């Protein structure tokens, strides 16, 4: 907002905004501190779109770089390509002076080891966990010993994410007083993924889409389902054809439900959210589910952050399906 108020570009503003998440070690779904792939490597995806120039850039499966959104912006600005992946994206970032770093924080390493230890076979065997003859066979005990500085809360969190891998992500859309629109989406993707798995975030039209004539959209949550409906592009097209942002997002969620023939048992296994900003300033967020339920706990529908220049606030997402407390 400071960049927008000082007359800066909308893309500079959204990238600076998500950089705060990318560098935050407490945010385990984005950038530094993100949960790693199955081999313990943090692989990041990001994309940007700049409405006024109608350009886009993205990086997929980049490792060792704290700010993938900045690299995506450089792909847009300094190449004749749209998307760079893997080693090529890392080499490109290093050419432009990004330091290569270890992005795996101790917190994320704790969760990764907990995940590896959780994969016991039906006889209780697991080459990564203490053997059945070990005194600290119970997984929590071994983790406590190896991570003496971890709190009970952190260990409980680590054990939870072994079973419920998050697909966090952040999408940020902005419009300035001239009506110029830009967007960015950045993520560490699905925790414990197969190395090389690419989610929706770096895919222009899925994790992000901006059309300066219409508006912008983005997504967080299970990327595989978003890719199958080209979500962000679908939402922008819905708005082009007259839907308001909320209707446009809910219609896209209905397509995901259709892909599962409405089977709630399967749909209940994931969460996905969309966000839309129309050229006249109307906006909405919409979630597949009204809330979440896990291990006896229940939480309300996701919220999204809005800043219209005067104040920053959280607003409730609309939702398509009701998930009742268990
Ligand atoms: N939406 C983030 C991902 O699935 O990778």
PDB file of C-alpha atoms and ligand atoms in Angstrom:
ATOM      1  CA  UNK A   1       0.000   0.000   0.000  1.00  0.00           C
ATOM      2  CA  UNK A   2       2.901   2.366   0.706  1.00  0.00           C
ATOM      3  CA  UNK A   3       4.243   1.710  -2.802  1.00  0.00           C
ATOM      4  CA  UNK A   4       0.815   2.296  -4.362  1.00  0.00           C
ATOM      5  CA  UNK A   5       0.272   5.503  -2.392  1.00  0.00           C
ATOM      6  CA  UNK A   6       3.626   6.859  -3.477  1.00  0.00           C
ATOM      7  CA  UNK A   7       2.691   6.317  -7.131  1.00  0.00           C
ATOM      8  CA  UNK A   8       4.634   3.073  -7.582  1.00  0.00           C
ATOM      9  CA  UNK A   9       3.738   0.325  -9.992  1.00  0.00           C
ATOM     10  CA  UNK A  10       1.064  -2.222  -9.031  1.00  0.00           C
ATOM     11  CA  UNK A  11       3.373  -5.170  -9.739  1.00  0.00           C
ATOM     12  CA  UNK A  12       6.142  -3.720  -7.564  1.00  0.00           C
ATOM     13  CA  UNK A  13       3.541  -3.332  -4.818  1.00  0.00           C
ATOM     14  CA  UNK A  14       2.191  -6.889  -4.860  1.00  0.00           C
ATOM     15  CA  UNK A  15       5.654  -8.437  -5.135  1.00  0.00           C
ATOM     16  CA  UNK A  16       6.873  -6.354  -2.186  1.00  0.00           C
ATOM     17  CA  UNK A  17       3.777  -7.480  -0.297  1.00  0.00           C
ATOM     18  CA  UNK A  18       4.332 -11.208  -0.759  1.00  0.00           C
ATOM     19  CA  UNK A  19       8.078 -10.838  -0.123  1.00  0.00           C
ATOM     20  CA  UNK A  20       7.046 -10.389   3.519  1.00  0.00           C
ATOM     21  CA  UNK A  21       5.613 -13.917   3.493  1.00  0.00           C
ATOM     22  CA  UNK A  22       8.456 -15.344   1.429  1.00  0.00           C
ATOM     23  CA  UNK A  23      11.053 -14.236   3.968  1.00  0.00           C
ATOM     24  CA  UNK A  24       8.968 -15.139   7.036  1.00  0.00           C
ATOM     25  CA  UNK A  25      10.294 -18.397   8.581  1.00  0.00           C
ATOM     26  CA  UNK A  26       6.992 -18.825  10.437  1.00  0.00           C
ATOM     27  CA  UNK A  27       5.045 -19.091   7.164  1.00  0.00           C
ATOM     28  CA  UNK A  28       5.541 -22.750   6.285  1.00  0.00           C
ATOM     29  CA  UNK A  29       3.767 -22.636   2.925  1.00  0.00           C
ATOM     30  CA  UNK A  30       5.716 -19.886   1.163  1.00  0.00           C
ATOM     31  CA  UNK A  31       9.405 -19.171   0.478  1.00  0.00           C
ATOM     32  CA  UNK A  32      12.018 -19.480   3.265  1.00  0.00           C
ATOM     33  CA  UNK A  33      10.700 -21.873   5.911  1.00  0.00           C
ATOM     34  CA  UNK A  34       8.313 -23.574   3.478  1.00  0.00           C
ATOM     35  CA  UNK A  35       7.751 -27.304   3.983  1.00  0.00           C
ATOM     36  CA  UNK A  36       9.968 -29.341   1.666  1.00  0.00           C
ATOM     37  CA  UNK A  37       9.457 -32.097  -0.880  1.00  0.00           C
ATOM     38  CA  UNK A  38       9.801 -35.754   0.082  1.00  0.00           C
ATOM     39  CA  UNK A  39      13.610 -35.465  -0.026  1.00  0.00           C
ATOM     40  CA  UNK A  40      13.763 -32.466   2.294  1.00  0.00           C
ATOM     41  CA  UNK A  41      14.345 -29.877  -0.446  1.00  0.00           C
ATOM     42  CA  UNK A  42      12.228 -26.700  -0.452  1.00  0.00           C
ATOM     43  CA  UNK A  43      10.962 -26.252  -4.021  1.00  0.00           C
ATOM     44  CA  UNK A  44       9.166 -23.004  -4.805  1.00  0.00           C
ATOM     45  CA  UNK A  45       6.699 -21.879  -7.499  1.00  0.00           C
ATOM     46  CA  UNK A  46       5.661 -18.299  -8.323  1.00  0.00           C
ATOM     47  CA  UNK A  47       4.063 -16.231 -11.067  1.00  0.00           C
ATOM     48  CA  UNK A  48       3.410 -12.568 -11.789  1.00  0.00           C
ATOM     49  CA  UNK A  49       1.202 -10.696 -14.280  1.00  0.00           C
ATOM     50  CA  UNK A  50       1.332  -7.005 -15.085  1.00  0.00           C
ATOM     51  CA  UNK A  51      -1.978  -5.677 -16.363  1.00  0.00           C
ATOM     52  CA  UNK A  52      -0.883  -2.458 -18.097  1.00  0.00           C
ATOM     53  CA  UNK A  53       1.758  -4.184 -20.275  1.00  0.00           C
ATOM     54  CA  UNK A  54      -0.127  -7.511 -20.422  1.00  0.00           C
ATOM     55  CA  UNK A  55       3.058  -9.398 -19.602  1.00  0.00           C
ATOM     56  CA  UNK A  56       3.675 -12.424 -17.407  1.00  0.00           C
ATOM     57  CA  UNK A  57       6.549 -14.371 -15.872  1.00  0.00           C
ATOM     58  CA  UNK A  58       6.907 -17.438 -13.704  1.00  0.00           C
ATOM     59  CA  UNK A  59       9.295 -19.884 -12.086  1.00  0.00           C
ATOM     60  CA  UNK A  60       8.522 -23.483 -11.198  1.00  0.00           C
ATOM     61  CA  UNK A  61      10.344 -25.876  -8.898  1.00  0.00           C
ATOM     62  CA  UNK A  62      13.077 -23.360  -8.081  1.00  0.00           C
ATOM     63  CA  UNK A  63      15.293 -24.230  -5.105  1.00  0.00           C
ATOM     64  CA  UNK A  64      17.588 -22.164  -2.891  1.00  0.00           C
ATOM     65  CA  UNK A  65      16.102 -18.746  -3.686  1.00  0.00           C
ATOM     66  CA  UNK A  66      14.158 -16.939  -0.978  1.00  0.00           C
ATOM     67  CA  UNK A  67      12.139 -14.654  -3.268  1.00  0.00           C
ATOM     68  CA  UNK A  68      10.737 -16.669  -6.211  1.00  0.00           C
ATOM     69  CA  UNK A  69       8.232 -13.887  -6.971  1.00  0.00           C
ATOM     70  CA  UNK A  70      11.109 -11.512  -7.714  1.00  0.00           C
ATOM     71  CA  UNK A  71      12.674 -14.090 -10.022  1.00  0.00           C
ATOM     72  CA  UNK A  72       9.325 -14.540 -11.814  1.00  0.00           C
ATOM     73  CA  UNK A  73       9.207 -10.764 -12.328  1.00  0.00           C
ATOM     74  CA  UNK A  74      12.725 -10.832 -13.781  1.00  0.00           C
ATOM     75  CA  UNK A  75      11.745 -13.654 -16.151  1.00  0.00           C
ATOM     76  CA  UNK A  76       8.982 -11.323 -17.356  1.00  0.00           C
ATOM     77  CA  UNK A  77      11.236  -8.281 -17.616  1.00  0.00           C
ATOM     78  CA  UNK A  78      14.589  -9.685 -18.721  1.00  0.00           C
ATOM     79  CA  UNK A  79      13.825 -12.632 -20.996  1.00  0.00           C
ATOM     80  CA  UNK A  80      11.778 -13.433 -24.050  1.00  0.00           C
ATOM     81  CA  UNK A  81      10.219 -16.348 -22.150  1.00  0.00           C
ATOM     82  CA  UNK A  82       7.333 -16.698 -19.707  1.00  0.00           C
ATOM     83  CA  UNK A  83       8.377 -19.623 -17.531  1.00  0.00           C
ATOM     84  CA  UNK A  84      11.645 -21.071 -16.232  1.00  0.00           C
ATOM     85  CA  UNK A  85      11.833 -24.278 -14.205  1.00  0.00           C
ATOM     86  CA  UNK A  86      14.184 -26.169 -11.911  1.00  0.00           C
ATOM     87  CA  UNK A  87      17.943 -25.791 -12.389  1.00  0.00           C
ATOM     88  CA  UNK A  88      17.456 -23.312 -15.233  1.00  0.00           C
ATOM     89  CA  UNK A  89      15.407 -21.044 -12.985  1.00  0.00           C
ATOM     90  CA  UNK A  90      18.055 -21.257 -10.242  1.00  0.00           C
ATOM     91  CA  UNK A  91      20.899 -20.512 -12.685  1.00  0.00           C
ATOM     92  CA  UNK A  92      18.909 -17.551 -14.023  1.00  0.00           C
ATOM     93  CA  UNK A  93      18.347 -16.189 -10.512  1.00  0.00           C
ATOM     94  CA  UNK A  94      22.059 -16.478  -9.708  1.00  0.00           C
ATOM     95  CA  UNK A  95      22.961 -14.609 -12.895  1.00  0.00           C
ATOM     96  CA  UNK A  96      20.840 -11.761 -11.561  1.00  0.00           C
ATOM     97  CA  UNK A  97      22.588 -11.777  -8.213  1.00  0.00           C
ATOM     98  CA  UNK A  98      20.205 -13.744  -6.007  1.00  0.00           C
ATOM     99  CA  UNK A  99      22.142 -15.577  -3.280  1.00  0.00           C
ATOM    100  CA  UNK A 100      21.587 -19.324  -3.125  1.00  0.00           C
ATOM    101  CA  UNK A 101      20.550 -20.287   0.412  1.00  0.00           C
ATOM    102  CA  UNK A 102      19.384 -23.283   2.385  1.00  0.00           C
ATOM    103  CA  UNK A 103      15.642 -22.578   2.750  1.00  0.00           C
ATOM    104  CA  UNK A 104      14.956 -25.499   5.102  1.00  0.00           C
ATOM    105  CA  UNK A 105      14.472 -24.043   8.579  1.00  0.00           C
ATOM    106  CA  UNK A 106      14.808 -26.185  11.704  1.00  0.00           C
ATOM    107  CA  UNK A 107      11.022 -26.074  12.083  1.00  0.00           C
ATOM    108  CA  UNK A 108      10.484 -27.390   8.556  1.00  0.00           C
ATOM    109  CA  UNK A 109      13.220 -30.022   9.039  1.00  0.00           C
ATOM    110  CA  UNK A 110      11.449 -31.198  12.203  1.00  0.00           C
ATOM    111  CA  UNK A 111       8.200 -31.605  10.248  1.00  0.00           C
ATOM    112  CA  UNK A 112       9.960 -33.366   7.365  1.00  0.00           C
ATOM    113  CA  UNK A 113      11.628 -35.898   9.681  1.00  0.00           C
ATOM    114  CA  UNK A 114       8.320 -36.411  11.505  1.00  0.00           C
ATOM    115  CA  UNK A 115       6.709 -37.106   8.138  1.00  0.00           C
ATOM    116  CA  UNK A 116       9.398 -39.632   7.164  1.00  0.00           C
ATOM    117  CA  UNK A 117       9.044 -41.310  10.547  1.00  0.00           C
ATOM    118  CA  UNK A 118       5.264 -41.446  10.194  1.00  0.00           C
ATOM    119  CA  UNK A 119       5.463 -43.730   7.188  1.00  0.00           C
ATOM    120  CA  UNK A 120       5.581 -47.021   9.037  1.00  0.00           C
ATOM    121  CA  UNK A 121       4.591 -50.202   7.267  1.00  0.00           C
ATOM    122  CA  UNK A 122       1.931 -52.512   8.697  1.00  0.00           C
ATOM    123  CA  UNK A 123       4.537 -54.265  10.853  1.00  0.00           C
ATOM    124  CA  UNK A 124       5.656 -50.974  12.346  1.00  0.00           C
ATOM    125  CA  UNK A 125       8.901 -50.920  10.360  1.00  0.00           C
ATOM    126  CA  UNK A 126      10.385 -47.762   8.928  1.00  0.00           C
ATOM    127  CA  UNK A 127      14.004 -47.286   7.959  1.00  0.00           C
ATOM    128  CA  UNK A 128      13.858 -43.624   9.038  1.00  0.00           C
ATOM    129  CA  UNK A 129      12.371 -44.256  12.472  1.00  0.00           C
ATOM    130  CA  UNK A 130      13.857 -45.888  15.584  1.00  0.00           C
ATOM    131  CA  UNK A 131      13.721 -49.689  15.298  1.00  0.00           C
ATOM    132  CA  UNK A 132      11.167 -51.755  17.180  1.00  0.00           C
ATOM    133  CA  UNK A 133      13.886 -52.585  19.731  1.00  0.00           C
ATOM    134  CA  UNK A 134      14.483 -48.881  20.497  1.00  0.00           C
ATOM    135  CA  UNK A 135      13.472 -47.462  23.891  1.00  0.00           C
ATOM    136  CA  UNK A 136      12.032 -44.356  22.201  1.00  0.00           C
ATOM    137  CA  UNK A 137       9.969 -46.244  19.632  1.00  0.00           C
ATOM    138  CA  UNK A 138       7.132 -43.778  20.138  1.00  0.00           C
ATOM    139  CA  UNK A 139       7.753 -41.094  17.457  1.00  0.00           C
ATOM    140  CA  UNK A 140       7.243 -38.098  19.737  1.00  0.00           C
ATOM    141  CA  UNK A 141      10.038 -39.254  22.057  1.00  0.00           C
ATOM    142  CA  UNK A 142      12.656 -39.449  19.311  1.00  0.00           C
ATOM    143  CA  UNK A 143      11.695 -36.049  17.955  1.00  0.00           C
ATOM    144  CA  UNK A 144      11.892 -34.536  21.427  1.00  0.00           C
ATOM    145  CA  UNK A 145      15.424 -35.855  21.837  1.00  0.00           C
ATOM    146  CA  UNK A 146      16.661 -34.762  18.419  1.00  0.00           C
ATOM    147  CA  UNK A 147      14.990 -31.344  18.571  1.00  0.00           C
ATOM    148  CA  UNK A 148      15.460 -30.366  22.227  1.00  0.00           C
ATOM    149  CA  UNK A 149      14.602 -26.724  21.507  1.00  0.00           C
ATOM    150  CA  UNK A 150      11.250 -27.572  19.876  1.00  0.00           C
ATOM    151  CA  UNK A 151       8.209 -26.830  22.005  1.00  0.00           C
ATOM    152  CA  UNK A 152       5.445 -29.385  22.560  1.00  0.00           C
ATOM    153  CA  UNK A 153       3.274 -27.211  20.347  1.00  0.00           C
ATOM    154  CA  UNK A 154       5.803 -27.368  17.498  1.00  0.00           C
ATOM    155  CA  UNK A 155       6.069 -31.141  17.809  1.00  0.00           C
ATOM    156  CA  UNK A 156       2.267 -31.476  17.785  1.00  0.00           C
ATOM    157  CA  UNK A 157       2.155 -29.239  14.691  1.00  0.00           C
ATOM    158  CA  UNK A 158       4.859 -31.327  12.987  1.00  0.00           C
ATOM    159  CA  UNK A 159       2.949 -34.544  13.654  1.00  0.00           C
ATOM    160  CA  UNK A 160      -0.264 -32.961  12.349  1.00  0.00           C
ATOM    161  CA  UNK A 161       1.253 -31.795   9.049  1.00  0.00           C
ATOM    162  CA  UNK A 162       2.578 -35.303   8.413  1.00  0.00           C
ATOM    163  CA  UNK A 163      -1.051 -36.363   7.978  1.00  0.00           C
ATOM    164  CA  UNK A 164      -2.447 -33.122   6.570  1.00  0.00           C
ATOM    165  CA  UNK A 165       0.137 -31.662   4.207  1.00  0.00           C
ATOM    166  CA  UNK A 166      -0.698 -27.984   3.750  1.00  0.00           C
ATOM    167  CA  UNK A 167      -0.941 -26.262   0.359  1.00  0.00           C
ATOM    168  CA  UNK A 168      -0.877 -22.759   1.814  1.00  0.00           C
ATOM    169  CA  UNK A 169       0.319 -20.248  -0.788  1.00  0.00           C
ATOM    170  CA  UNK A 170      -0.307 -16.506  -1.045  1.00  0.00           C
ATOM    171  CA  UNK A 171      -1.985 -14.676  -3.901  1.00  0.00           C
ATOM    172  CA  UNK A 172      -1.989 -10.870  -3.937  1.00  0.00           C
ATOM    173  CA  UNK A 173      -3.922  -8.693  -6.391  1.00  0.00           C
ATOM    174  CA  UNK A 174      -3.751  -4.891  -6.540  1.00  0.00           C
ATOM    175  CA  UNK A 175      -5.313  -1.992  -8.399  1.00  0.00           C
ATOM    176  CA  UNK A 176      -4.155   1.620  -8.223  1.00  0.00           C
ATOM    177  CA  UNK A 177      -6.119   4.845  -8.631  1.00  0.00           C
ATOM    178  CA  UNK A 178      -5.471   4.753 -12.402  1.00  0.00           C
ATOM    179  CA  UNK A 179      -7.215   1.362 -12.558  1.00  0.00           C
ATOM    180  CA  UNK A 180      -4.000  -0.502 -13.349  1.00  0.00           C
ATOM    181  CA  UNK A 181      -4.035  -4.089 -12.087  1.00  0.00           C
ATOM    182  CA  UNK A 182      -1.299  -6.612 -11.267  1.00  0.00           C
ATOM    183  CA  UNK A 183      -1.079  -9.910  -9.435  1.00  0.00           C
ATOM    184  CA  UNK A 184       1.339 -12.423  -7.949  1.00  0.00           C
ATOM    185  CA  UNK A 185       1.068 -15.925  -6.525  1.00  0.00           C
ATOM    186  CA  UNK A 186       3.896 -17.623  -4.628  1.00  0.00           C
ATOM    187  CA  UNK A 187       4.177 -20.909  -2.739  1.00  0.00           C
ATOM    188  CA  UNK A 188       6.333 -23.755  -1.523  1.00  0.00           C
ATOM    189  CA  UNK A 189       3.588 -26.006  -2.861  1.00  0.00           C
ATOM    190  CA  UNK A 190       2.334 -29.268  -1.476  1.00  0.00           C
ATOM    191  CA  UNK A 191       4.420 -30.534   1.433  1.00  0.00           C
ATOM    192  CA  UNK A 192       6.153 -33.913   0.883  1.00  0.00           C
ATOM    193  CA  UNK A 193       5.536 -33.731  -2.876  1.00  0.00           C
ATOM    194  CA  UNK A 194       7.453 -35.828  -5.367  1.00  0.00           C
ATOM    195  CA  UNK A 195      10.470 -33.752  -6.437  1.00  0.00           C
ATOM    196  CA  UNK A 196       9.498 -31.920  -9.594  1.00  0.00           C
ATOM    197  CA  UNK A 197       5.795 -31.676  -8.755  1.00  0.00           C
ATOM    198  CA  UNK A 198       4.548 -28.319  -9.986  1.00  0.00           C
ATOM    199  CA  UNK A 199       1.345 -26.860  -8.579  1.00  0.00           C
ATOM    200  CA  UNK A 200      -1.011 -24.253  -9.953  1.00  0.00           C
ATOM    201  CA  UNK A 201       0.792 -21.176  -8.629  1.00  0.00           C
ATOM    202  CA  UNK A 202       3.298 -20.734 -11.478  1.00  0.00           C
ATOM    203  CA  UNK A 203       0.786 -21.633 -14.176  1.00  0.00           C
ATOM    204  CA  UNK A 204      -0.579 -18.532 -15.853  1.00  0.00           C
ATOM    205  CA  UNK A 205      -4.346 -19.013 -16.037  1.00  0.00           C
ATOM    206  CA  UNK A 206      -4.504 -21.380 -13.052  1.00  0.00           C
ATOM    207  CA  UNK A 207      -2.823 -19.862  -9.975  1.00  0.00           C
ATOM    208  CA  UNK A 208      -2.992 -16.351 -11.412  1.00  0.00           C
ATOM    209  CA  UNK A 209      -4.559 -14.425 -14.253  1.00  0.00           C
ATOM    210  CA  UNK A 210      -4.805 -10.700 -14.971  1.00  0.00           C
ATOM    211  CA  UNK A 211      -6.611  -9.053 -17.869  1.00  0.00           C
ATOM    212  CA  UNK A 212      -6.355  -5.279 -17.659  1.00  0.00           C
ATOM    213  CA  UNK A 213      -9.723  -4.941 -19.458  1.00  0.00           C
ATOM    214  CA  UNK A 214     -11.606  -7.129 -16.967  1.00  0.00           C
ATOM    215  CA  UNK A 215      -9.828  -7.858 -13.689  1.00  0.00           C
ATOM    216  CA  UNK A 216      -7.675 -10.427 -11.942  1.00  0.00           C
ATOM    217  CA  UNK A 217      -7.958 -13.703 -10.060  1.00  0.00           C
ATOM    218  CA  UNK A 218      -5.767 -16.080  -8.075  1.00  0.00           C
ATOM    219  CA  UNK A 219      -5.934 -19.183  -5.953  1.00  0.00           C
ATOM    220  CA  UNK A 220      -4.643 -20.956  -2.857  1.00  0.00           C
ATOM    221  CA  UNK A 221      -5.195 -24.562  -1.849  1.00  0.00           C
ATOM    222  CA  UNK A 222      -4.918 -27.832  -3.741  1.00  0.00           C
ATOM    223  CA  UNK A 223      -3.282 -26.888  -6.999  1.00  0.00           C
ATOM    224  CA  UNK A 224      -4.105 -30.079  -8.884  1.00  0.00           C
ATOM    225  CA  UNK A 225      -7.823 -29.248  -8.782  1.00  0.00           C
ATOM    226  CA  UNK A 226      -7.224 -25.687  -9.868  1.00  0.00           C
ATOM    227  CA  UNK A 227      -5.129 -26.708 -12.868  1.00  0.00           C
ATOM    228  CA  UNK A 228      -7.958 -28.958 -14.067  1.00  0.00           C
ATOM    229  CA  UNK A 229     -10.354 -25.990 -14.258  1.00  0.00           C
ATOM    230  CA  UNK A 230      -7.802 -23.312 -15.262  1.00  0.00           C
ATOM    231  CA  UNK A 231      -9.298 -21.475 -12.307  1.00  0.00           C
ATOM    232  CA  UNK A 232      -7.945 -17.922 -12.463  1.00  0.00           C
ATOM    233  CA  UNK A 233      -8.588 -17.647 -16.203  1.00  0.00           C
ATOM    234  CA  UNK A 234     -12.054 -19.154 -15.812  1.00  0.00           C
ATOM    235  CA  UNK A 235     -12.911 -16.562 -13.158  1.00  0.00           C
ATOM    236  CA  UNK A 236     -11.683 -13.630 -15.244  1.00  0.00           C
ATOM    237  CA  UNK A 237     -13.689 -14.937 -18.206  1.00  0.00           C
ATOM    238  CA  UNK A 238     -16.753 -15.294 -15.959  1.00  0.00           C
ATOM    239  CA  UNK A 239     -16.363 -11.644 -14.967  1.00  0.00           C
ATOM    240  CA  UNK A 240     -15.898 -10.635 -18.609  1.00  0.00           C
ATOM    241  CA  UNK A 241     -19.263 -12.244 -19.325  1.00  0.00           C
ATOM    242  CA  UNK A 242     -21.057 -10.391 -16.560  1.00  0.00           C
ATOM    243  CA  UNK A 243     -20.653 -12.290 -13.298  1.00  0.00           C
ATOM    244  CA  UNK A 244     -19.634 -10.375 -10.208  1.00  0.00           C
ATOM    245  CA  UNK A 245     -16.427 -11.557  -8.485  1.00  0.00           C
ATOM    246  CA  UNK A 246     -18.245 -13.746  -5.964  1.00  0.00           C
ATOM    247  CA  UNK A 247     -20.409 -15.461  -8.600  1.00  0.00           C
ATOM    248  CA  UNK A 248     -17.349 -15.892 -10.816  1.00  0.00           C
ATOM    249  CA  UNK A 249     -15.406 -17.660  -8.039  1.00  0.00           C
ATOM    250  CA  UNK A 250     -18.345 -19.837  -6.957  1.00  0.00           C
ATOM    251  CA  UNK A 251     -18.991 -20.888 -10.551  1.00  0.00           C
ATOM    252  CA  UNK A 252     -15.369 -21.992 -10.834  1.00  0.00           C
ATOM    253  CA  UNK A 253     -15.686 -23.977  -7.600  1.00  0.00           C
ATOM    254  CA  UNK A 254     -18.767 -25.685  -9.076  1.00  0.00           C
ATOM    255  CA  UNK A 255     -16.587 -26.917 -11.936  1.00  0.00           C
ATOM    256  CA  UNK A 256     -14.287 -28.562  -9.386  1.00  0.00           C
ATOM    257  CA  UNK A 257     -17.302 -30.216  -7.755  1.00  0.00           C
ATOM    258  CA  UNK A 258     -18.398 -31.401 -11.225  1.00  0.00           C
ATOM    259  CA  UNK A 259     -14.968 -32.975 -11.798  1.00  0.00           C
ATOM    260  CA  UNK A 260     -15.746 -35.267  -8.851  1.00  0.00           C
ATOM    261  CA  UNK A 261     -19.394 -35.787  -9.873  1.00  0.00           C
ATOM    262  CA  UNK A 262     -20.308 -34.099  -6.615  1.00  0.00           C
ATOM    263  CA  UNK A 263     -18.753 -36.866  -4.488  1.00  0.00           C
ATOM    264  CA  UNK A 264     -18.459 -35.155  -1.098  1.00  0.00           C
ATOM    265  CA  UNK A 265     -16.296 -37.911   0.363  1.00  0.00           C
ATOM    266  CA  UNK A 266     -13.574 -37.040  -2.125  1.00  0.00           C
ATOM    267  CA  UNK A 267     -14.182 -33.298  -2.130  1.00  0.00           C
ATOM    268  CA  UNK A 268     -13.891 -33.370   1.658  1.00  0.00           C
ATOM    269  CA  UNK A 269     -10.248 -34.413   1.312  1.00  0.00           C
ATOM    270  CA  UNK A 270      -9.057 -30.980   0.205  1.00  0.00           C
ATOM    271  CA  UNK A 271      -9.548 -27.238   0.394  1.00  0.00           C
ATOM    272  CA  UNK A 272      -9.270 -24.659  -2.351  1.00  0.00           C
ATOM    273  CA  UNK A 273      -9.946 -20.921  -2.412  1.00  0.00           C
ATOM    274  CA  UNK A 274     -10.240 -18.316  -5.154  1.00  0.00           C
ATOM    275  CA  UNK A 275      -9.870 -14.532  -5.040  1.00  0.00           C
ATOM    276  CA  UNK A 276     -11.088 -12.067  -7.653  1.00  0.00           C
ATOM    277  CA  UNK A 277     -10.740  -8.338  -8.263  1.00  0.00           C
ATOM    278  CA  UNK A 278     -12.822  -6.642 -10.961  1.00  0.00           C
ATOM    279  CA  UNK A 279     -11.754  -3.558 -12.860  1.00  0.00           C
ATOM    280  CA  UNK A 280     -14.404  -1.430 -11.119  1.00  0.00           C
ATOM    281  CA  UNK A 281     -12.904  -2.323  -7.715  1.00  0.00           C
ATOM    282  CA  UNK A 282     -15.425  -5.031  -6.750  1.00  0.00           C
ATOM    283  CA  UNK A 283     -13.726  -8.054  -5.178  1.00  0.00           C
ATOM    284  CA  UNK A 284     -14.423 -11.367  -3.460  1.00  0.00           C
ATOM    285  CA  UNK A 285     -12.838 -14.459  -1.982  1.00  0.00           C
ATOM    286  CA  UNK A 286     -14.571 -17.834  -2.147  1.00  0.00           C
ATOM    287  CA  UNK A 287     -13.753 -21.208  -0.615  1.00  0.00           C
ATOM    288  CA  UNK A 288     -14.908 -24.685  -1.587  1.00  0.00           C
ATOM    289  CA  UNK A 289     -15.842 -25.434   2.034  1.00  0.00           C
ATOM    290  CA  UNK A 290     -17.532 -23.334   4.697  1.00  0.00           C
ATOM    291  CA  UNK A 291     -14.847 -24.312   7.198  1.00  0.00           C
ATOM    292  CA  UNK A 292     -12.529 -27.097   8.161  1.00  0.00           C
ATOM    293  CA  UNK A 293     -12.705 -30.043  10.510  1.00  0.00           C
ATOM    294  CA  UNK A 294      -9.776 -32.140  11.591  1.00  0.00           C
ATOM    295  CA  UNK A 295      -8.897 -34.212  14.632  1.00  0.00           C
ATOM    296  CA  UNK A 296     -11.944 -32.999  16.504  1.00  0.00           C
ATOM    297  CA  UNK A 297     -11.147 -29.342  15.823  1.00  0.00           C
ATOM    298  CA  UNK A 298     -13.172 -26.997  13.655  1.00  0.00           C
ATOM    299  CA  UNK A 299     -12.319 -23.699  12.098  1.00  0.00           C
ATOM    300  CA  UNK A 300     -14.436 -21.152  10.268  1.00  0.00           C
ATOM    301  CA  UNK A 301     -14.333 -20.338   6.553  1.00  0.00           C
ATOM    302  CA  UNK A 302     -11.092 -18.852   5.326  1.00  0.00           C
ATOM    303  CA  UNK A 303     -10.671 -15.122   5.393  1.00  0.00           C
ATOM    304  CA  UNK A 304      -8.728 -12.886   3.080  1.00  0.00           C
ATOM    305  CA  UNK A 305      -6.995  -9.575   3.677  1.00  0.00           C
ATOM    306  CA  UNK A 306      -8.248  -6.376   2.040  1.00  0.00           C
ATOM    307  CA  UNK A 307      -6.646  -2.951   2.066  1.00  0.00           C
ATOM    308  CA  UNK A 308      -8.542  -0.191   0.262  1.00  0.00           C
ATOM    309  CA  UNK A 309      -6.058   2.509   1.172  1.00  0.00           C
ATOM    310  CA  UNK A 310      -7.667   3.606   4.400  1.00  0.00           C
ATOM    311  CA  UNK A 311      -7.563   0.435   6.416  1.00  0.00           C
ATOM    312  CA  UNK A 312      -6.436  -3.154   6.337  1.00  0.00           C
ATOM    313  CA  UNK A 313      -8.965  -5.776   7.394  1.00  0.00           C
ATOM    314  CA  UNK A 314      -9.867  -9.446   7.110  1.00  0.00           C
ATOM    315  CA  UNK A 315     -13.069 -10.445   5.313  1.00  0.00           C
ATOM    316  CA  UNK A 316     -14.832 -13.804   5.197  1.00  0.00           C
ATOM    317  CA  UNK A 317     -14.681 -15.844   2.027  1.00  0.00           C
ATOM    318  CA  UNK A 318     -17.969 -16.899   0.474  1.00  0.00           C
ATOM    319  CA  UNK A 319     -18.251 -20.682   0.317  1.00  0.00           C
ATOM    320  CA  UNK A 320     -19.894 -23.332  -1.826  1.00  0.00           C
ATOM    321  CA  UNK A 321     -20.279 -26.439   0.375  1.00  0.00           C
ATOM    322  CA  UNK A 322     -21.084 -26.587   4.071  1.00  0.00           C
ATOM    323  CA  UNK A 323     -18.705 -28.549   6.281  1.00  0.00           C
ATOM    324  CA  UNK A 324     -20.279 -28.997   9.683  1.00  0.00           C
ATOM    325  CA  UNK A 325     -18.287 -29.329  12.922  1.00  0.00           C
ATOM    326  CA  UNK A 326     -17.714 -33.053  13.675  1.00  0.00           C
TER     327      UNK A 326
HETATM  328  N1  LIG B   1      -1.759 -23.967  -4.531  1.00  0.00           N
HETATM  329  C1  LIG B   1      -0.445 -24.365  -4.260  1.00  0.00           C
HETATM  330  C2  LIG B   1      -0.092 -25.691  -4.727  1.00  0.00           C
HETATM  331  O1  LIG B   1      -0.932 -26.566  -4.822  1.00  0.00           O
HETATM  332  O2  LIG B   1       1.054 -25.916  -5.008  1.00  0.00           O
END
